[in-house]
């Protein structure tokens, strides 16, 4: 991300010509909207017919802002809404989740780690990850590829790809700001979801590979 490039340049005193931003690729065939898989996911989670789902997907709950996301959801959620947590490779997961469960009760659904995150994204109405730092969060770009609006923070390098800055919070610890962004994400129309998906279609895994290969080739050429 450009954010990470600026930081690396500052830390190591590198000039811009020494820095090349190569964004993570996303598999847009794997991560895509799917009506059938959406229905299956919501049925697994026990989401009521008109319920809205806020999804938190990731490990490192504290750094990625899970507690703030839960409190923000609690501010604006209806009884039929659900907060789904996918992840859990966290040393203090059980202790961290306990007070959040007390706050949300049965509205909080903990799925645990998964090797198929695409099956979670398709069931969500919004993804919420007010991270304190991610150089370029895969969750952000994968959610967008699934046509799901994602609430993230200015400390996520992939926030650079989000045109709608109402979804990007300036303070990842501010639950009110996150709540307002969540409401915005929940209100997204199908047309806006399609725009989200189209905005990341160019960032393919193949493009990532080609850009890396060009950098390696340039280094070889410079060595003569």
PDB file of C-alpha atoms in Angstrom:
ATOM      1  CA  UNK A   1       0.000   0.000   0.000  1.00  0.00           C
ATOM      2  CA  UNK A   2       1.027   3.633  -0.357  1.00  0.00           C
ATOM      3  CA  UNK A   3       0.709   3.959   3.419  1.00  0.00           C
ATOM      4  CA  UNK A   4       3.261   1.195   4.000  1.00  0.00           C
ATOM      5  CA  UNK A   5       5.566   2.687   1.355  1.00  0.00           C
ATOM      6  CA  UNK A   6       5.566   6.060   3.112  1.00  0.00           C
ATOM      7  CA  UNK A   7       6.347   4.397   6.416  1.00  0.00           C
ATOM      8  CA  UNK A   8       9.183   2.297   4.977  1.00  0.00           C
ATOM      9  CA  UNK A   9      10.614   5.342   3.258  1.00  0.00           C
ATOM     10  CA  UNK A  10      10.580   7.306   6.487  1.00  0.00           C
ATOM     11  CA  UNK A  11      12.081   4.537   8.591  1.00  0.00           C
ATOM     12  CA  UNK A  12      14.915   3.685   6.223  1.00  0.00           C
ATOM     13  CA  UNK A  13      15.461   6.997   4.450  1.00  0.00           C
ATOM     14  CA  UNK A  14      14.525   5.598   1.042  1.00  0.00           C
ATOM     15  CA  UNK A  15      13.798   7.828  -1.942  1.00  0.00           C
ATOM     16  CA  UNK A  16      10.569   7.222  -3.912  1.00  0.00           C
ATOM     17  CA  UNK A  17      12.433   5.581  -6.834  1.00  0.00           C
ATOM     18  CA  UNK A  18      13.549   2.837  -4.429  1.00  0.00           C
ATOM     19  CA  UNK A  19       9.977   1.982  -3.438  1.00  0.00           C
ATOM     20  CA  UNK A  20       7.521  -0.025  -5.516  1.00  0.00           C
ATOM     21  CA  UNK A  21       3.949  -0.629  -4.343  1.00  0.00           C
ATOM     22  CA  UNK A  22       2.704  -4.085  -5.327  1.00  0.00           C
ATOM     23  CA  UNK A  23      -0.772  -4.653  -3.966  1.00  0.00           C
ATOM     24  CA  UNK A  24      -2.005  -8.017  -2.734  1.00  0.00           C
ATOM     25  CA  UNK A  25      -3.975  -9.911  -5.338  1.00  0.00           C
ATOM     26  CA  UNK A  26      -7.486 -11.221  -4.806  1.00  0.00           C
ATOM     27  CA  UNK A  27      -9.107 -14.219  -6.505  1.00  0.00           C
ATOM     28  CA  UNK A  28     -12.342 -12.700  -7.802  1.00  0.00           C
ATOM     29  CA  UNK A  29     -13.662 -16.100  -8.875  1.00  0.00           C
ATOM     30  CA  UNK A  30     -13.314 -17.446  -5.352  1.00  0.00           C
ATOM     31  CA  UNK A  31     -14.453 -14.207  -3.692  1.00  0.00           C
ATOM     32  CA  UNK A  32     -17.692 -13.213  -5.404  1.00  0.00           C
ATOM     33  CA  UNK A  33     -21.378 -12.746  -4.584  1.00  0.00           C
ATOM     34  CA  UNK A  34     -23.410 -15.958  -4.522  1.00  0.00           C
ATOM     35  CA  UNK A  35     -27.107 -15.977  -3.604  1.00  0.00           C
ATOM     36  CA  UNK A  36     -27.198 -19.696  -2.776  1.00  0.00           C
ATOM     37  CA  UNK A  37     -24.108 -19.608  -0.565  1.00  0.00           C
ATOM     38  CA  UNK A  38     -25.447 -16.472   1.113  1.00  0.00           C
ATOM     39  CA  UNK A  39     -28.664 -18.238   2.092  1.00  0.00           C
ATOM     40  CA  UNK A  40     -26.739 -21.260   3.372  1.00  0.00           C
ATOM     41  CA  UNK A  41     -24.448 -19.110   5.527  1.00  0.00           C
ATOM     42  CA  UNK A  42     -27.315 -17.203   7.093  1.00  0.00           C
ATOM     43  CA  UNK A  43     -29.169 -20.423   7.789  1.00  0.00           C
ATOM     44  CA  UNK A  44     -26.076 -21.857   9.542  1.00  0.00           C
ATOM     45  CA  UNK A  45     -25.847 -18.739  11.672  1.00  0.00           C
ATOM     46  CA  UNK A  46     -29.565 -18.709  12.481  1.00  0.00           C
ATOM     47  CA  UNK A  47     -30.111 -15.177  11.149  1.00  0.00           C
ATOM     48  CA  UNK A  48     -33.788 -14.112  11.253  1.00  0.00           C
ATOM     49  CA  UNK A  49     -35.450 -13.313   7.926  1.00  0.00           C
ATOM     50  CA  UNK A  50     -34.959  -9.549   8.074  1.00  0.00           C
ATOM     51  CA  UNK A  51     -31.810  -9.574  10.189  1.00  0.00           C
ATOM     52  CA  UNK A  52     -28.661  -7.720   9.164  1.00  0.00           C
ATOM     53  CA  UNK A  53     -25.255  -9.326   9.607  1.00  0.00           C
ATOM     54  CA  UNK A  54     -22.059  -7.531  10.605  1.00  0.00           C
ATOM     55  CA  UNK A  55     -19.024  -9.736  10.018  1.00  0.00           C
ATOM     56  CA  UNK A  56     -15.661  -9.538  11.763  1.00  0.00           C
ATOM     57  CA  UNK A  57     -13.095 -11.740  10.027  1.00  0.00           C
ATOM     58  CA  UNK A  58      -9.516 -11.945  11.229  1.00  0.00           C
ATOM     59  CA  UNK A  59      -7.087 -12.951  13.943  1.00  0.00           C
ATOM     60  CA  UNK A  60      -5.421 -10.680  16.457  1.00  0.00           C
ATOM     61  CA  UNK A  61      -8.659  -9.417  17.973  1.00  0.00           C
ATOM     62  CA  UNK A  62      -7.184  -6.473  19.873  1.00  0.00           C
ATOM     63  CA  UNK A  63      -5.157  -5.033  17.001  1.00  0.00           C
ATOM     64  CA  UNK A  64      -7.995  -5.415  14.511  1.00  0.00           C
ATOM     65  CA  UNK A  65     -10.479  -3.671  16.808  1.00  0.00           C
ATOM     66  CA  UNK A  66     -12.964  -6.422  17.636  1.00  0.00           C
ATOM     67  CA  UNK A  67     -14.112  -4.865  20.920  1.00  0.00           C
ATOM     68  CA  UNK A  68     -14.814  -1.516  19.246  1.00  0.00           C
ATOM     69  CA  UNK A  69     -16.639  -3.269  16.405  1.00  0.00           C
ATOM     70  CA  UNK A  70     -18.870  -5.152  18.854  1.00  0.00           C
ATOM     71  CA  UNK A  71     -19.695  -2.022  20.848  1.00  0.00           C
ATOM     72  CA  UNK A  72     -20.453  -0.128  17.642  1.00  0.00           C
ATOM     73  CA  UNK A  73     -22.790  -2.908  16.522  1.00  0.00           C
ATOM     74  CA  UNK A  74     -24.528  -2.841  19.909  1.00  0.00           C
ATOM     75  CA  UNK A  75     -25.236   0.872  19.470  1.00  0.00           C
ATOM     76  CA  UNK A  76     -27.205   0.470  16.236  1.00  0.00           C
ATOM     77  CA  UNK A  77     -28.347  -3.156  15.968  1.00  0.00           C
ATOM     78  CA  UNK A  78     -31.923  -4.365  16.071  1.00  0.00           C
ATOM     79  CA  UNK A  79     -32.881  -7.542  17.908  1.00  0.00           C
ATOM     80  CA  UNK A  80     -32.879  -9.511  14.637  1.00  0.00           C
ATOM     81  CA  UNK A  81     -29.344  -8.429  13.672  1.00  0.00           C
ATOM     82  CA  UNK A  82     -26.309 -10.649  14.224  1.00  0.00           C
ATOM     83  CA  UNK A  83     -22.578 -10.078  14.785  1.00  0.00           C
ATOM     84  CA  UNK A  84     -20.540 -12.954  13.322  1.00  0.00           C
ATOM     85  CA  UNK A  85     -16.909 -13.492  14.321  1.00  0.00           C
ATOM     86  CA  UNK A  86     -14.731 -15.623  12.061  1.00  0.00           C
ATOM     87  CA  UNK A  87     -11.232 -16.200  13.405  1.00  0.00           C
ATOM     88  CA  UNK A  88      -9.723 -17.176  16.682  1.00  0.00           C
ATOM     89  CA  UNK A  89      -6.017 -17.957  16.375  1.00  0.00           C
ATOM     90  CA  UNK A  90      -5.522 -15.556  19.251  1.00  0.00           C
ATOM     91  CA  UNK A  91      -3.671 -16.371  22.479  1.00  0.00           C
ATOM     92  CA  UNK A  92      -6.333 -14.674  24.600  1.00  0.00           C
ATOM     93  CA  UNK A  93      -9.398 -15.371  22.450  1.00  0.00           C
ATOM     94  CA  UNK A  94     -11.598 -16.926  25.148  1.00  0.00           C
ATOM     95  CA  UNK A  95     -10.853 -14.208  27.707  1.00  0.00           C
ATOM     96  CA  UNK A  96     -11.277 -11.490  25.089  1.00  0.00           C
ATOM     97  CA  UNK A  97     -14.619 -12.810  23.859  1.00  0.00           C
ATOM     98  CA  UNK A  98     -16.229 -13.328  27.274  1.00  0.00           C
ATOM     99  CA  UNK A  99     -17.226  -9.680  27.996  1.00  0.00           C
ATOM    100  CA  UNK A 100     -18.330  -9.212  24.392  1.00  0.00           C
ATOM    101  CA  UNK A 101     -20.647 -12.200  24.738  1.00  0.00           C
ATOM    102  CA  UNK A 102     -22.072 -10.656  27.880  1.00  0.00           C
ATOM    103  CA  UNK A 103     -22.829  -7.495  25.911  1.00  0.00           C
ATOM    104  CA  UNK A 104     -24.439  -9.107  22.850  1.00  0.00           C
ATOM    105  CA  UNK A 105     -25.724 -12.424  24.156  1.00  0.00           C
ATOM    106  CA  UNK A 106     -27.175 -14.633  21.425  1.00  0.00           C
ATOM    107  CA  UNK A 107     -26.667 -11.904  18.836  1.00  0.00           C
ATOM    108  CA  UNK A 108     -22.962 -12.785  18.789  1.00  0.00           C
ATOM    109  CA  UNK A 109     -22.032 -15.853  16.741  1.00  0.00           C
ATOM    110  CA  UNK A 110     -18.464 -17.161  16.993  1.00  0.00           C
ATOM    111  CA  UNK A 111     -17.553 -19.370  14.045  1.00  0.00           C
ATOM    112  CA  UNK A 112     -13.856 -19.804  14.801  1.00  0.00           C
ATOM    113  CA  UNK A 113     -10.991 -20.182  12.315  1.00  0.00           C
ATOM    114  CA  UNK A 114     -11.805 -21.102   8.712  1.00  0.00           C
ATOM    115  CA  UNK A 115     -10.006 -22.072   5.524  1.00  0.00           C
ATOM    116  CA  UNK A 116     -12.939 -20.819   3.448  1.00  0.00           C
ATOM    117  CA  UNK A 117     -13.477 -17.129   4.343  1.00  0.00           C
ATOM    118  CA  UNK A 118     -15.438 -16.617   1.122  1.00  0.00           C
ATOM    119  CA  UNK A 119     -18.300 -18.640   2.646  1.00  0.00           C
ATOM    120  CA  UNK A 120     -18.529 -16.071   5.433  1.00  0.00           C
ATOM    121  CA  UNK A 121     -18.269 -12.905   3.353  1.00  0.00           C
ATOM    122  CA  UNK A 122     -21.201 -13.875   1.117  1.00  0.00           C
ATOM    123  CA  UNK A 123     -23.521 -14.166   4.119  1.00  0.00           C
ATOM    124  CA  UNK A 124     -22.703 -10.714   5.501  1.00  0.00           C
ATOM    125  CA  UNK A 125     -24.386  -7.365   4.926  1.00  0.00           C
ATOM    126  CA  UNK A 126     -21.248  -5.524   6.057  1.00  0.00           C
ATOM    127  CA  UNK A 127     -17.744  -6.368   7.233  1.00  0.00           C
ATOM    128  CA  UNK A 128     -16.412  -4.435  10.232  1.00  0.00           C
ATOM    129  CA  UNK A 129     -12.692  -4.267  11.048  1.00  0.00           C
ATOM    130  CA  UNK A 130     -11.617  -0.964  12.638  1.00  0.00           C
ATOM    131  CA  UNK A 131      -7.983  -2.044  12.679  1.00  0.00           C
ATOM    132  CA  UNK A 132      -5.295  -0.206  14.581  1.00  0.00           C
ATOM    133  CA  UNK A 133      -2.787  -1.236  11.928  1.00  0.00           C
ATOM    134  CA  UNK A 134      -2.741  -3.360   8.770  1.00  0.00           C
ATOM    135  CA  UNK A 135      -0.315  -2.589   5.967  1.00  0.00           C
ATOM    136  CA  UNK A 136      -2.953  -3.904   3.520  1.00  0.00           C
ATOM    137  CA  UNK A 137      -5.681  -6.067   5.052  1.00  0.00           C
ATOM    138  CA  UNK A 138      -6.752  -8.997   2.878  1.00  0.00           C
ATOM    139  CA  UNK A 139     -10.114  -8.908   4.658  1.00  0.00           C
ATOM    140  CA  UNK A 140     -10.825  -5.508   3.119  1.00  0.00           C
ATOM    141  CA  UNK A 141     -10.151  -6.438  -0.481  1.00  0.00           C
ATOM    142  CA  UNK A 142     -11.790  -9.882  -0.212  1.00  0.00           C
ATOM    143  CA  UNK A 143     -14.944  -8.377   1.267  1.00  0.00           C
ATOM    144  CA  UNK A 144     -15.108  -5.861  -1.553  1.00  0.00           C
ATOM    145  CA  UNK A 145     -14.652  -8.624  -4.133  1.00  0.00           C
ATOM    146  CA  UNK A 146     -17.719 -10.297  -2.614  1.00  0.00           C
ATOM    147  CA  UNK A 147     -19.658  -7.057  -3.017  1.00  0.00           C
ATOM    148  CA  UNK A 148     -19.841  -6.504   0.737  1.00  0.00           C
ATOM    149  CA  UNK A 149     -19.202  -3.001   2.090  1.00  0.00           C
ATOM    150  CA  UNK A 150     -16.354  -3.003   4.586  1.00  0.00           C
ATOM    151  CA  UNK A 151     -15.829  -0.634   7.504  1.00  0.00           C
ATOM    152  CA  UNK A 152     -12.129  -0.195   8.158  1.00  0.00           C
ATOM    153  CA  UNK A 153      -9.800   2.525   9.427  1.00  0.00           C
ATOM    154  CA  UNK A 154      -7.274   4.952   7.979  1.00  0.00           C
ATOM    155  CA  UNK A 155      -4.625   2.611   9.417  1.00  0.00           C
ATOM    156  CA  UNK A 156      -5.475  -0.077   6.867  1.00  0.00           C
ATOM    157  CA  UNK A 157      -3.431   0.364   3.690  1.00  0.00           C
ATOM    158  CA  UNK A 158      -6.245  -1.137   1.614  1.00  0.00           C
ATOM    159  CA  UNK A 159      -8.541   1.694   2.719  1.00  0.00           C
ATOM    160  CA  UNK A 160      -6.853   3.515  -0.163  1.00  0.00           C
ATOM    161  CA  UNK A 161      -9.004   1.416  -2.510  1.00  0.00           C
ATOM    162  CA  UNK A 162     -12.304   2.479  -0.904  1.00  0.00           C
ATOM    163  CA  UNK A 163     -13.805   5.410  -2.780  1.00  0.00           C
ATOM    164  CA  UNK A 164     -16.595   5.930  -0.228  1.00  0.00           C
ATOM    165  CA  UNK A 165     -14.712   7.457   2.684  1.00  0.00           C
ATOM    166  CA  UNK A 166     -17.792   7.191   4.920  1.00  0.00           C
ATOM    167  CA  UNK A 167     -16.663   3.582   5.387  1.00  0.00           C
ATOM    168  CA  UNK A 168     -13.177   4.586   6.582  1.00  0.00           C
ATOM    169  CA  UNK A 169     -13.006   5.707  10.212  1.00  0.00           C
ATOM    170  CA  UNK A 170     -10.354   8.126  11.395  1.00  0.00           C
ATOM    171  CA  UNK A 171     -10.257   6.748  14.952  1.00  0.00           C
ATOM    172  CA  UNK A 172     -10.448   2.927  15.261  1.00  0.00           C
ATOM    173  CA  UNK A 173     -11.216   3.262  18.971  1.00  0.00           C
ATOM    174  CA  UNK A 174     -14.258   5.519  18.452  1.00  0.00           C
ATOM    175  CA  UNK A 175     -17.275   3.214  18.617  1.00  0.00           C
ATOM    176  CA  UNK A 176     -19.696   5.990  17.636  1.00  0.00           C
ATOM    177  CA  UNK A 177     -17.779   6.684  14.433  1.00  0.00           C
ATOM    178  CA  UNK A 178     -17.613   2.958  13.643  1.00  0.00           C
ATOM    179  CA  UNK A 179     -21.349   2.631  14.326  1.00  0.00           C
ATOM    180  CA  UNK A 180     -22.146   5.419  11.866  1.00  0.00           C
ATOM    181  CA  UNK A 181     -19.980   3.759   9.223  1.00  0.00           C
ATOM    182  CA  UNK A 182     -21.684   0.427   9.881  1.00  0.00           C
ATOM    183  CA  UNK A 183     -25.101   1.978   9.264  1.00  0.00           C
ATOM    184  CA  UNK A 184     -23.765   3.400   6.008  1.00  0.00           C
ATOM    185  CA  UNK A 185     -22.455  -0.024   4.978  1.00  0.00           C
ATOM    186  CA  UNK A 186     -25.732  -1.721   5.863  1.00  0.00           C
ATOM    187  CA  UNK A 187     -27.586   0.760   3.630  1.00  0.00           C
ATOM    188  CA  UNK A 188     -25.592  -0.130   0.519  1.00  0.00           C
ATOM    189  CA  UNK A 189     -27.706  -0.905  -2.542  1.00  0.00           C
ATOM    190  CA  UNK A 190     -27.025  -3.728  -4.995  1.00  0.00           C
ATOM    191  CA  UNK A 191     -25.691  -1.142  -7.449  1.00  0.00           C
ATOM    192  CA  UNK A 192     -23.219   0.164  -4.849  1.00  0.00           C
ATOM    193  CA  UNK A 193     -22.151  -3.388  -4.035  1.00  0.00           C
ATOM    194  CA  UNK A 194     -21.403  -3.992  -7.702  1.00  0.00           C
ATOM    195  CA  UNK A 195     -19.294  -0.834  -7.804  1.00  0.00           C
ATOM    196  CA  UNK A 196     -17.335  -2.127  -4.792  1.00  0.00           C
ATOM    197  CA  UNK A 197     -16.609  -5.418  -6.521  1.00  0.00           C
ATOM    198  CA  UNK A 198     -15.610  -3.738  -9.781  1.00  0.00           C
ATOM    199  CA  UNK A 199     -13.198  -1.464  -7.934  1.00  0.00           C
ATOM    200  CA  UNK A 200     -10.959  -4.408  -6.958  1.00  0.00           C
ATOM    201  CA  UNK A 201     -11.331  -6.560 -10.077  1.00  0.00           C
ATOM    202  CA  UNK A 202      -8.065  -5.181 -11.498  1.00  0.00           C
ATOM    203  CA  UNK A 203      -6.052  -6.280  -8.454  1.00  0.00           C
ATOM    204  CA  UNK A 204      -5.728  -9.922  -9.466  1.00  0.00           C
ATOM    205  CA  UNK A 205      -3.258 -12.491  -8.177  1.00  0.00           C
ATOM    206  CA  UNK A 206      -1.854 -12.660 -11.704  1.00  0.00           C
ATOM    207  CA  UNK A 207      -1.201  -8.930 -11.732  1.00  0.00           C
ATOM    208  CA  UNK A 208       0.589  -9.208  -8.401  1.00  0.00           C
ATOM    209  CA  UNK A 209       2.852 -11.911  -9.866  1.00  0.00           C
ATOM    210  CA  UNK A 210       3.606  -9.940 -13.033  1.00  0.00           C
ATOM    211  CA  UNK A 211       4.526  -6.815 -11.059  1.00  0.00           C
ATOM    212  CA  UNK A 212       6.856  -8.778  -8.762  1.00  0.00           C
ATOM    213  CA  UNK A 213       8.500 -10.456 -11.752  1.00  0.00           C
ATOM    214  CA  UNK A 214       9.163  -7.057 -13.341  1.00  0.00           C
ATOM    215  CA  UNK A 215      10.896  -5.850 -10.177  1.00  0.00           C
ATOM    216  CA  UNK A 216      13.111  -8.937 -10.029  1.00  0.00           C
ATOM    217  CA  UNK A 217      13.952  -8.548 -13.715  1.00  0.00           C
ATOM    218  CA  UNK A 218      14.892  -4.907 -13.194  1.00  0.00           C
ATOM    219  CA  UNK A 219      17.222  -5.903 -10.366  1.00  0.00           C
ATOM    220  CA  UNK A 220      18.870  -8.502 -12.600  1.00  0.00           C
ATOM    221  CA  UNK A 221      19.226  -5.992 -15.414  1.00  0.00           C
ATOM    222  CA  UNK A 222      20.803  -3.435 -13.075  1.00  0.00           C
ATOM    223  CA  UNK A 223      23.369  -6.030 -12.013  1.00  0.00           C
ATOM    224  CA  UNK A 224      24.333  -6.473 -15.668  1.00  0.00           C
TER     225      UNK A 224
END
